[in-house]
XYZ file of C-alpha atoms in Angstrom:
335
model
C 69.875 61.075 10.947
C 73.271 60.159 12.350
C 75.502 62.567 14.249
C 79.216 61.739 14.386
C 81.761 63.637 16.464
C 85.547 63.632 16.102
C 87.477 64.703 19.213
C 90.961 65.711 18.188
C 89.723 66.677 14.739
C 92.513 69.108 13.829
C 95.409 66.707 14.380
C 97.358 64.430 12.080
C 94.804 61.625 12.381
C 91.815 63.853 13.041
C 91.836 65.811 9.783
C 91.948 62.888 7.323
C 89.601 60.910 9.590
C 87.099 63.775 9.538
C 87.390 63.965 5.748
C 86.665 60.247 5.382
C 83.663 60.452 7.715
C 82.350 63.439 5.727
C 82.180 61.096 2.744
C 79.887 58.611 4.530
C 76.362 59.295 3.174
C 74.684 57.912 6.321
C 76.201 60.680 8.478
C 74.025 63.797 8.414
C 75.824 65.822 11.095
C 79.573 65.921 11.734
C 80.864 67.896 14.715
C 84.592 68.512 15.051
C 86.238 69.332 18.378
C 89.836 70.176 19.194
C 91.836 72.603 21.317
C 92.871 74.503 18.167
C 91.856 74.845 14.498
C 88.670 72.737 14.621
C 86.575 75.625 13.289
C 88.869 76.025 10.282
C 88.885 72.298 9.529
C 85.081 72.300 9.718
C 84.841 75.259 7.340
C 87.105 73.486 4.865
C 85.169 70.200 4.981
C 81.811 71.975 4.806
C 82.415 72.763 1.122
C 82.269 69.078 0.156
C 78.801 68.205 -1.273
C 77.800 65.268 0.940
C 74.880 65.029 3.411
C 76.946 65.602 6.578
C 76.646 69.189 7.838
C 79.912 70.142 9.527
C 80.476 72.351 12.576
C 83.642 73.079 14.547
C 84.107 73.679 18.257
C 86.907 74.863 20.561
C 87.200 74.583 24.385
C 85.740 78.023 25.333
C 82.068 78.165 26.335
C 81.941 74.437 27.050
C 82.740 73.654 23.434
C 83.353 69.937 23.989
C 79.876 69.296 25.359
C 78.303 71.488 22.673
C 80.043 69.383 20.013
C 79.008 66.140 21.710
C 75.371 66.982 22.418
C 73.145 64.407 20.742
C 76.045 62.420 19.300
C 75.378 58.911 18.024
C 79.042 58.003 17.584
C 82.207 59.646 18.905
C 85.625 58.875 17.416
C 88.604 59.963 19.502
C 92.094 60.384 18.003
C 92.910 63.188 20.469
C 96.303 63.350 22.145
C 100.032 63.639 21.675
C 101.518 61.708 18.711
C 104.479 59.366 18.911
C 107.995 60.514 18.113
C 111.141 58.484 17.356
C 112.230 56.412 20.337
C 108.799 56.485 21.980
C 106.614 53.443 22.530
C 102.831 53.700 22.588
C 103.042 53.225 26.354
C 105.106 56.427 26.574
C 101.933 58.225 25.470
C 100.158 57.629 28.775
C 100.246 61.409 29.093
C 97.117 61.148 26.921
C 95.208 59.554 29.805
C 94.243 62.935 31.241
C 92.876 64.077 27.889
C 90.877 60.859 27.631
C 89.404 61.210 31.133
C 88.320 64.777 30.354
C 86.668 63.741 27.082
C 85.013 60.733 28.737
C 83.434 63.040 31.313
C 82.186 65.358 28.570
C 80.659 62.371 26.737
C 79.032 61.197 29.979
C 77.463 64.633 30.379
C 76.392 65.313 26.797
C 76.066 61.984 24.936
C 75.911 59.080 27.404
C 74.359 56.703 24.856
C 76.894 57.332 22.084
C 79.148 54.671 20.646
C 82.691 55.570 21.719
C 85.607 54.588 19.468
C 88.988 55.147 21.118
C 92.029 55.690 18.898
C 94.112 57.711 21.404
C 97.175 55.740 22.433
C 98.088 53.761 24.439
C 94.751 52.059 23.632
C 95.562 49.210 26.036
C 95.338 51.783 28.854
C 93.127 54.570 27.493
C 90.099 52.322 26.962
C 90.143 51.399 30.688
C 90.507 55.131 31.478
C 87.325 55.804 29.506
C 85.530 52.916 31.185
C 86.427 53.997 34.714
C 85.374 57.605 34.061
C 82.062 56.471 32.572
C 81.495 54.099 35.513
C 81.951 56.949 37.991
C 79.394 58.950 36.011
C 76.984 55.993 36.082
C 76.712 55.668 32.294
C 79.174 52.897 31.381
C 77.873 50.516 28.720
C 80.608 48.056 27.693
C 78.756 47.264 24.469
C 79.325 50.843 23.268
C 82.998 51.332 24.154
C 85.443 50.054 21.543
C 89.198 50.434 21.314
C 90.153 50.735 17.645
C 92.843 48.141 16.945
C 91.788 47.942 13.303
C 95.068 49.361 11.985
C 96.725 46.090 13.026
C 94.174 44.224 10.914
C 94.721 46.269 7.757
C 98.500 46.093 8.242
C 98.267 42.304 8.491
C 96.442 42.128 5.147
C 98.938 44.470 3.485
C 102.069 42.821 4.860
C 100.885 39.246 4.182
C 100.171 40.091 0.540
C 103.581 41.722 0.258
C 105.403 38.658 1.625
C 103.479 36.458 -0.810
C 104.560 38.665 -3.707
C 100.953 39.730 -4.356
C 100.899 43.294 -3.018
C 98.033 44.380 -5.292
C 95.809 41.670 -3.773
C 96.094 42.830 -0.130
C 92.366 43.413 0.248
C 91.727 39.732 -0.525
C 93.500 38.580 2.637
C 91.705 38.570 5.986
C 93.780 37.897 9.104
C 92.216 38.226 12.569
C 94.376 40.192 15.027
C 93.601 39.803 18.731
C 95.211 40.706 22.064
C 96.016 44.391 22.441
C 97.221 47.323 20.367
C 100.891 47.719 21.207
C 103.995 45.717 20.338
C 103.993 42.204 21.773
C 100.326 42.473 22.812
C 99.368 42.416 19.111
C 98.633 38.810 18.136
C 98.055 38.216 14.406
C 96.382 34.843 13.879
C 98.164 33.881 10.684
C 96.984 30.281 11.024
C 93.404 31.566 10.582
C 94.156 33.612 7.450
C 91.581 33.508 4.682
C 92.724 32.427 2.171
C 95.214 30.153 3.921
C 98.922 31.023 3.743
C 100.731 27.665 4.205
C 103.987 28.888 2.605
C 104.390 31.559 5.300
C 103.399 29.248 8.167
C 105.978 26.688 7.049
C 108.868 29.189 6.970
C 109.838 30.151 10.536
C 112.135 33.018 9.554
C 109.578 34.516 7.182
C 106.773 34.108 9.706
C 108.718 35.625 12.607
C 109.643 38.648 10.486
C 106.033 39.086 9.387
C 104.676 38.908 12.938
C 107.287 41.420 14.071
C 106.370 43.811 11.266
C 102.658 43.614 12.103
C 103.418 44.202 15.800
C 105.835 47.067 15.234
C 104.656 48.457 11.888
C 104.004 51.800 13.518
C 107.687 52.150 14.337
C 108.708 52.109 10.690
C 106.336 55.023 9.993
C 107.592 57.000 13.006
C 111.160 56.425 11.823
C 110.393 57.312 8.202
C 108.663 60.548 9.218
C 111.782 61.413 11.200
C 110.122 63.309 14.013
C 107.299 64.723 11.915
C 104.624 62.383 13.277
C 103.409 58.828 13.476
C 101.028 56.658 11.427
C 98.324 59.251 10.844
C 96.947 58.550 7.363
C 96.755 54.766 7.661
C 95.265 55.161 11.162
C 92.691 57.610 9.818
C 91.686 55.126 7.124
C 91.501 52.278 9.644
C 89.526 54.421 12.086
C 87.066 55.591 9.451
C 86.591 52.078 8.098
C 85.916 50.765 11.590
C 83.557 53.669 12.378
C 81.681 52.956 9.160
C 81.263 49.299 10.208
C 79.745 50.421 13.522
C 77.484 52.964 11.783
C 76.331 50.431 9.169
C 75.477 47.886 11.887
C 73.823 50.346 14.277
C 71.980 52.612 11.837
C 72.206 51.002 8.401
C 70.601 47.669 9.232
C 73.610 45.601 8.201
C 73.830 42.390 10.235
C 76.506 39.808 10.891
C 79.629 41.990 10.529
C 82.498 40.431 12.473
C 85.518 42.572 13.329
C 88.156 42.700 16.042
C 88.230 45.447 18.663
C 89.802 46.026 22.068
C 86.910 45.831 24.507
C 85.807 45.219 28.078
C 85.002 41.516 28.172
C 81.890 42.124 30.301
C 80.150 43.364 27.109
C 78.703 39.916 26.450
C 78.536 36.463 28.035
C 81.091 35.369 25.451
C 83.689 37.323 27.426
C 83.803 34.611 30.099
C 84.490 32.034 27.391
C 87.371 34.198 26.134
C 88.937 34.222 29.600
C 88.833 30.420 29.590
C 90.270 30.290 26.064
C 93.239 32.484 26.991
C 93.565 31.157 30.581
C 93.554 34.665 31.996
C 91.224 36.965 33.937
C 92.188 40.142 32.030
C 89.250 42.553 31.815
C 90.190 43.864 28.368
C 91.218 42.068 25.195
C 90.950 42.574 21.464
C 88.604 39.851 20.276
C 86.235 38.875 17.496
C 82.945 40.702 17.927
C 79.729 40.795 15.966
C 78.391 44.319 15.539
C 74.735 45.279 15.703
C 72.252 47.997 16.737
C 73.611 48.011 20.309
C 77.274 48.017 19.324
C 78.780 44.734 20.488
C 76.069 42.121 19.920
C 78.272 39.088 20.534
C 81.789 38.274 21.673
C 82.927 35.360 19.538
C 85.588 32.720 20.260
C 89.202 33.316 19.295
C 89.355 29.843 17.828
C 92.158 27.380 17.281
C 95.732 28.638 17.758
C 98.850 26.877 16.543
C 101.884 26.429 18.802
C 103.557 29.656 17.649
C 100.426 31.652 18.416
C 100.080 30.050 21.830
C 103.531 31.364 22.687
C 102.659 34.808 21.359
C 99.432 34.767 23.403
C 101.366 34.099 26.598
C 103.686 37.039 25.880
C 100.738 39.290 24.991
C 98.895 38.625 28.245
C 102.041 39.171 30.312
C 102.483 42.662 28.827
C 98.795 43.527 28.666
C 98.018 43.078 32.367
C 100.110 46.018 33.671
C 98.860 48.292 30.853
C 95.253 47.580 31.805
C 95.965 48.163 35.488
C 97.616 51.472 34.642
C 94.420 52.648 32.957
C 92.051 51.274 35.599
C 93.959 52.911 38.458
C 94.516 56.267 36.734
C 93.407 59.236 38.804
C 92.913 62.422 36.761
C 94.261 65.595 38.352
C 91.630 67.826 39.954
C 90.144 70.419 37.581
C 91.675 73.842 37.622
C 89.506 76.430 39.340
């Protein structure tokens, strides 16, 4: 019996994400929360013949906490989407939404796994952490920033550059750092299978790294004001959620993924700080998933000279974004 909750379920990411979670046979209860339309989305999804029983909730009558009560996993795409000309950092307006949802989770489902999609992830994950700390329920092993879209983009774009676009799923490229622009660090030198032709061509490699880092911009531009990367983010979010569910409730062991986390989640976090020569509290790293969420923080591994330069740039930009989230003070509730 697994209860999943989507907060922001009626939005551009939330609807396809909710659909994909409805298709997971391990989920037996799926609660959808949003400020509008969540009840209608739930009614629509409820007609699909899979085990998950779907309910929808709106803000009145403490709807958020009703949706969250007893949740095992909460996936959060809530917030304002990007528009042309905006960076993810421009979306810090979402911090207030995140603080409110974090408090509701603290009240109704303090043991749930929390998967944060709401941008800017580099700042919103610290917002969640600080709110949960104040409520006395923060468990760094159960709070994960979803940077998985960068990982699936890396696979897709690498295969495209190699002229093998139909083989994208065969390529695995770790992506560490953060989840915005220059903080995104694709470790092309660690690609499996290896991609020596790309590594040897500076122009090709630089263009590929840039596309992985700023792939969201091309979607925002192509949608021409009608939204951001919603469908690919929904797929990435659902895939990542399914990994967490499989590890926590399905008995699957040894799954290694990358996620943006608080490095206090495991003793391996101190080793990461030495690897990157920085005391940042948050970083997207290799983690092994298990029944408790983050079972192990694993080393980043060997970087080549290009990646060392990208790491330096990532840390420089990441620090202020983290501080912004840590120091955020939500406005007092309206009486």
